[in-house]
N, CA, C and O atoms as a DFTB+ gen file, in Angstrom:
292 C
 N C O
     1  1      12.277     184.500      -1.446
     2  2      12.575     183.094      -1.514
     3  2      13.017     182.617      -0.130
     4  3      13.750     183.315       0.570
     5  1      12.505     181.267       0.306
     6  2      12.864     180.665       1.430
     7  2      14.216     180.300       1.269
     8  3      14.702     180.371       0.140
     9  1      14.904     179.917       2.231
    10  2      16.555     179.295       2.182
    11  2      16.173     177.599       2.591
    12  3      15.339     177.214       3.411
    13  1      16.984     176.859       1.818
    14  2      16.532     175.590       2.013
    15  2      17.890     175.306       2.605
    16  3      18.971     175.534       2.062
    17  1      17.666     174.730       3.895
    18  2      19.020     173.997       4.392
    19  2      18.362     172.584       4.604
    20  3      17.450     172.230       5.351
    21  1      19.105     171.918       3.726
    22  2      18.806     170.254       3.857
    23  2      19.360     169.749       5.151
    24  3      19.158     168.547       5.323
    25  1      19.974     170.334       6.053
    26  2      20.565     169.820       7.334
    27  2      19.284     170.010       7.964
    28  3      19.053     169.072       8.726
    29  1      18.504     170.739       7.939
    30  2      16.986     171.224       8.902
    31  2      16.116     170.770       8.186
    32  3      15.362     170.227       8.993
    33  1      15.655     170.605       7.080
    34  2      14.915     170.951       6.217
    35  2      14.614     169.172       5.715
    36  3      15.402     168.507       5.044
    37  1      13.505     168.774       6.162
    38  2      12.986     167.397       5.526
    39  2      11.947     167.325       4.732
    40  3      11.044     168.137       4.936
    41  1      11.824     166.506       3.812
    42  2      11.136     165.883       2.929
    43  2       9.590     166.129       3.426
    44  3       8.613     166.689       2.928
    45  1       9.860     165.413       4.693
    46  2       8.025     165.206       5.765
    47  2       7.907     166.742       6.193
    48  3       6.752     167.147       6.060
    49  1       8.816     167.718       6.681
    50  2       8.314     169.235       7.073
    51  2       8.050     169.544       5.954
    52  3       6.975     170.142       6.014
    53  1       8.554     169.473       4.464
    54  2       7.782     170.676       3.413
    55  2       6.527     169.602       2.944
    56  3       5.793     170.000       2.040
    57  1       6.358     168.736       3.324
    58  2       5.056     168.226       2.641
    59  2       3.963     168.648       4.403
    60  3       2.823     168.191       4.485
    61  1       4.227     169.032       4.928
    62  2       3.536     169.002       6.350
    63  2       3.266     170.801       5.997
    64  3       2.351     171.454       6.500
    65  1       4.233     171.311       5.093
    66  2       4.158     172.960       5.128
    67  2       2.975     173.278       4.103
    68  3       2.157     174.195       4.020
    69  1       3.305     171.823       3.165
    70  2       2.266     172.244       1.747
    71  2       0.673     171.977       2.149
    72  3      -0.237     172.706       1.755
    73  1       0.479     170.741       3.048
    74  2      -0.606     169.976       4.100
    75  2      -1.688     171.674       4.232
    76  3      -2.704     172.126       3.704
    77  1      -0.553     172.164       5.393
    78  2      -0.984     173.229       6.071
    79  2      -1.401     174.825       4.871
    80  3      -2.418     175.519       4.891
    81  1      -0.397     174.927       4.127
    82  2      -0.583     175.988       3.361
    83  2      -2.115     175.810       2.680
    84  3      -2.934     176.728       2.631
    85  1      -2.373     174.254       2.089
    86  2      -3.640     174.174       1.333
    87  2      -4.844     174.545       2.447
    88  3      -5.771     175.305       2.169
    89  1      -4.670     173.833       3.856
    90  2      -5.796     173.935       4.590
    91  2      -5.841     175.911       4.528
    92  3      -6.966     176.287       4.200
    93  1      -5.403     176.429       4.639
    94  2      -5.083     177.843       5.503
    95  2      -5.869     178.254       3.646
    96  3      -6.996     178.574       3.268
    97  1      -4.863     178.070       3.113
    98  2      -6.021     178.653       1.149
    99  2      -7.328     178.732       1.114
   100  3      -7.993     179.655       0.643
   101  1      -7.821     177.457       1.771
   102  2      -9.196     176.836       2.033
   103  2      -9.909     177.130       2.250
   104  3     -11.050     177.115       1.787
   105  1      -9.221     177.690       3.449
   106  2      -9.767     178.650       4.520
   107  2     -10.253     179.939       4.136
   108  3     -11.214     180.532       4.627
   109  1      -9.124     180.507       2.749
   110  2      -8.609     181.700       2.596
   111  2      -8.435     182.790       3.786
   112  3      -9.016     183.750       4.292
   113  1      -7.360     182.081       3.893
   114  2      -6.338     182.754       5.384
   115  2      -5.907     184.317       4.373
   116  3      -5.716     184.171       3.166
   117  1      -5.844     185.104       4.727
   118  2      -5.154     186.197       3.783
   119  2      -3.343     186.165       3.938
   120  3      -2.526     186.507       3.083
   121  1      -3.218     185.909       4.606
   122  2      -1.606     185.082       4.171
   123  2      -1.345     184.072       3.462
   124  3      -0.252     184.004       2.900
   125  1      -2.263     183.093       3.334
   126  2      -2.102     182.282       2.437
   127  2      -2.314     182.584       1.052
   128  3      -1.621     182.277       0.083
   129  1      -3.464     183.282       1.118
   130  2      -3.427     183.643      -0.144
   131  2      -2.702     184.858      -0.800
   132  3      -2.938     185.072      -1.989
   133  1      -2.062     185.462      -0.301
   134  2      -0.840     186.082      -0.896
   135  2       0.340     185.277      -1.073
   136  3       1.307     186.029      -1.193
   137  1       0.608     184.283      -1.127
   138  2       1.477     183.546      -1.341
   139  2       1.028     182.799      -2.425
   140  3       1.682     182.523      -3.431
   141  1      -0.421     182.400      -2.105
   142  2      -0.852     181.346      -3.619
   143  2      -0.590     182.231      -5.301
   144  3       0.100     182.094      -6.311
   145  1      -1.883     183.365      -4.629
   146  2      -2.987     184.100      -5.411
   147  2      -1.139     184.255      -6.768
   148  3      -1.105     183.712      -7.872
   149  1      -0.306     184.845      -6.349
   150  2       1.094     185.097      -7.582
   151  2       1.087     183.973      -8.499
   152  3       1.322     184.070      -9.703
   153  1       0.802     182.875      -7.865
   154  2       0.756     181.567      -9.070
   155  2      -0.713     181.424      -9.541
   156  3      -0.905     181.741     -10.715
   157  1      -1.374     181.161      -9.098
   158  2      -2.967     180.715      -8.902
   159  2      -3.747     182.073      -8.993
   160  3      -3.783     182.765      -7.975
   161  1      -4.390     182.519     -10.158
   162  2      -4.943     183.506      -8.803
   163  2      -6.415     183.251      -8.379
   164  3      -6.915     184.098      -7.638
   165  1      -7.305     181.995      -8.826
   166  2      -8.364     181.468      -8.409
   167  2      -8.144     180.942      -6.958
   168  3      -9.079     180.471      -6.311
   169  1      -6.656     181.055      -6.386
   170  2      -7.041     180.403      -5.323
   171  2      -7.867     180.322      -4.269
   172  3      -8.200     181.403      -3.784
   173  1      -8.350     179.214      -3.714
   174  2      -9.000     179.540      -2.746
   175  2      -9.883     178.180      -2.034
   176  3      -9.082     177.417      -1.494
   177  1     -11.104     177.781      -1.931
   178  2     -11.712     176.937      -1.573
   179  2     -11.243     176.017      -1.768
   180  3     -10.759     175.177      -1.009
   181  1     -11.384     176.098      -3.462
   182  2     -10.853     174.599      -4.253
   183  2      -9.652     174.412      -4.977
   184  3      -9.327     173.786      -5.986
   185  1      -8.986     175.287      -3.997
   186  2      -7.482     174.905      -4.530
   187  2      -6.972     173.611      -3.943
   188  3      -7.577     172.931      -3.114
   189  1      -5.799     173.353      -4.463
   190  2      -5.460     171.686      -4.836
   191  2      -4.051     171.674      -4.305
   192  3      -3.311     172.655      -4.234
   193  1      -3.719     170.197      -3.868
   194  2      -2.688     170.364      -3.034
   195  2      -1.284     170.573      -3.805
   196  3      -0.264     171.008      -3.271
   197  1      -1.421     170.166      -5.222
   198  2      -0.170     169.946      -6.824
   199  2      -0.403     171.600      -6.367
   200  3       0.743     171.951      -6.089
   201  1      -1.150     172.586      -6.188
   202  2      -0.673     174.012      -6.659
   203  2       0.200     174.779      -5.246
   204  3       1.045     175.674      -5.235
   205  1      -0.420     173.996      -4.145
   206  2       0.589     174.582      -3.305
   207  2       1.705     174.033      -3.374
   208  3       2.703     174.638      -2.982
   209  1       1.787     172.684      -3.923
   210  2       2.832     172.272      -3.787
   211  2       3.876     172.780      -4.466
   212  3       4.986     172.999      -3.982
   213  1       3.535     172.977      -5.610
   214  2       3.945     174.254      -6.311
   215  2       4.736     175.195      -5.645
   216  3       5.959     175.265      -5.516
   217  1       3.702     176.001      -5.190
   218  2       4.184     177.370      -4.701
   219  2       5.060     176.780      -3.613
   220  3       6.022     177.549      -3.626
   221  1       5.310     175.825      -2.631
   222  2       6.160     176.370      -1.861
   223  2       8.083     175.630      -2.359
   224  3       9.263     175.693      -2.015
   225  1       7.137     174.986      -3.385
   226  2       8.474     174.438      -4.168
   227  2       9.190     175.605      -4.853
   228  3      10.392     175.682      -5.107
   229  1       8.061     176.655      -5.147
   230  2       8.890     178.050      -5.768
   231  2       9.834     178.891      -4.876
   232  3      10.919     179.422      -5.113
   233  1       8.986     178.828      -3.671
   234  2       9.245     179.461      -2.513
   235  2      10.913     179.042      -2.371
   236  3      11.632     180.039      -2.299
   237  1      11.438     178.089      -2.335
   238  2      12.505     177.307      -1.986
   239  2      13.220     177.502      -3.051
   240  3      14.403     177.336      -2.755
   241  1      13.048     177.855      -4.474
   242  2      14.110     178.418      -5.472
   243  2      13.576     177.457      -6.194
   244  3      14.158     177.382      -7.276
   245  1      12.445     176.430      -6.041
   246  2      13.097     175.141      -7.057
   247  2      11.514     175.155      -8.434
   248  3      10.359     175.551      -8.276
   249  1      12.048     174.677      -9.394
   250  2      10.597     174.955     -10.618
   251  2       9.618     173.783     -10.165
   252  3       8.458     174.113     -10.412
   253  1       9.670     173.049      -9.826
   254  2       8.757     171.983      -9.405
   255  2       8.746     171.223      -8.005
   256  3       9.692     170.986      -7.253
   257  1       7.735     170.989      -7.910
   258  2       7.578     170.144      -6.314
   259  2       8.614     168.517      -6.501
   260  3       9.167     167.899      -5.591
   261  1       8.592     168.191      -7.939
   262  2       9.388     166.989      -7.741
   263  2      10.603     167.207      -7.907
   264  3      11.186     166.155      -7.641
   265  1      11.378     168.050      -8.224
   266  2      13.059     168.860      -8.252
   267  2      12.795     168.942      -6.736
   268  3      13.399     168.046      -6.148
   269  1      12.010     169.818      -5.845
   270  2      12.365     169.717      -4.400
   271  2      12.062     168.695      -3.493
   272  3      12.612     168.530      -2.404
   273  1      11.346     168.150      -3.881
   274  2      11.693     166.331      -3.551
   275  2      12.623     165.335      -3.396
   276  3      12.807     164.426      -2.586
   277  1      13.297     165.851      -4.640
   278  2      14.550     164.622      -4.813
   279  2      15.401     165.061      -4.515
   280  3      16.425     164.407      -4.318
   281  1      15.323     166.447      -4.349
   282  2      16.402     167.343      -3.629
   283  2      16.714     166.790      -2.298
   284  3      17.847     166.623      -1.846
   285  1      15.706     166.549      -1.772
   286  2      15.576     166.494       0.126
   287  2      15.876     165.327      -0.019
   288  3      16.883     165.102       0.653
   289  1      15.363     164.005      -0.812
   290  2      15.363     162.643      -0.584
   291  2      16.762     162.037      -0.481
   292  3      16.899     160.830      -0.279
């Protein structure tokens, strides 16, 4: 699990992290997709930006991308 410090940690960097994580899936970066593939495991080409968003909302401790949203907001 990532550590979320809301003193560092903005709203625009984890949506800029989720941006990047989908392109890199896309790609199928093999880092990326060890991070998806645990939730997803079709990930890949046509993965979608709700599933990374997902995952890095998991990543951060939180069950949903909109709990770590309103978290930051």
């Amino acid at each position: 699990m990532t550590t979320l410090d809301p003193k560092t940690t903005s709203l625009d960097s984890v949506k800029a992290e989720a941006k990047q994580l989908l392109k890199s899936t896309r790609a199928e970066d093999a880092d990326a997709l060890s991070r998806v593939r645990p939730y997803f495991e079709a990930a890949g080409p046509n993965s979608k930006l709700s599933e990374v968003q997902l995952v890095v909302a998991r990543e951060y401790g939180f069950d949903s991308w909109t709990k770590l949203k309103r978290h930051l907001e």
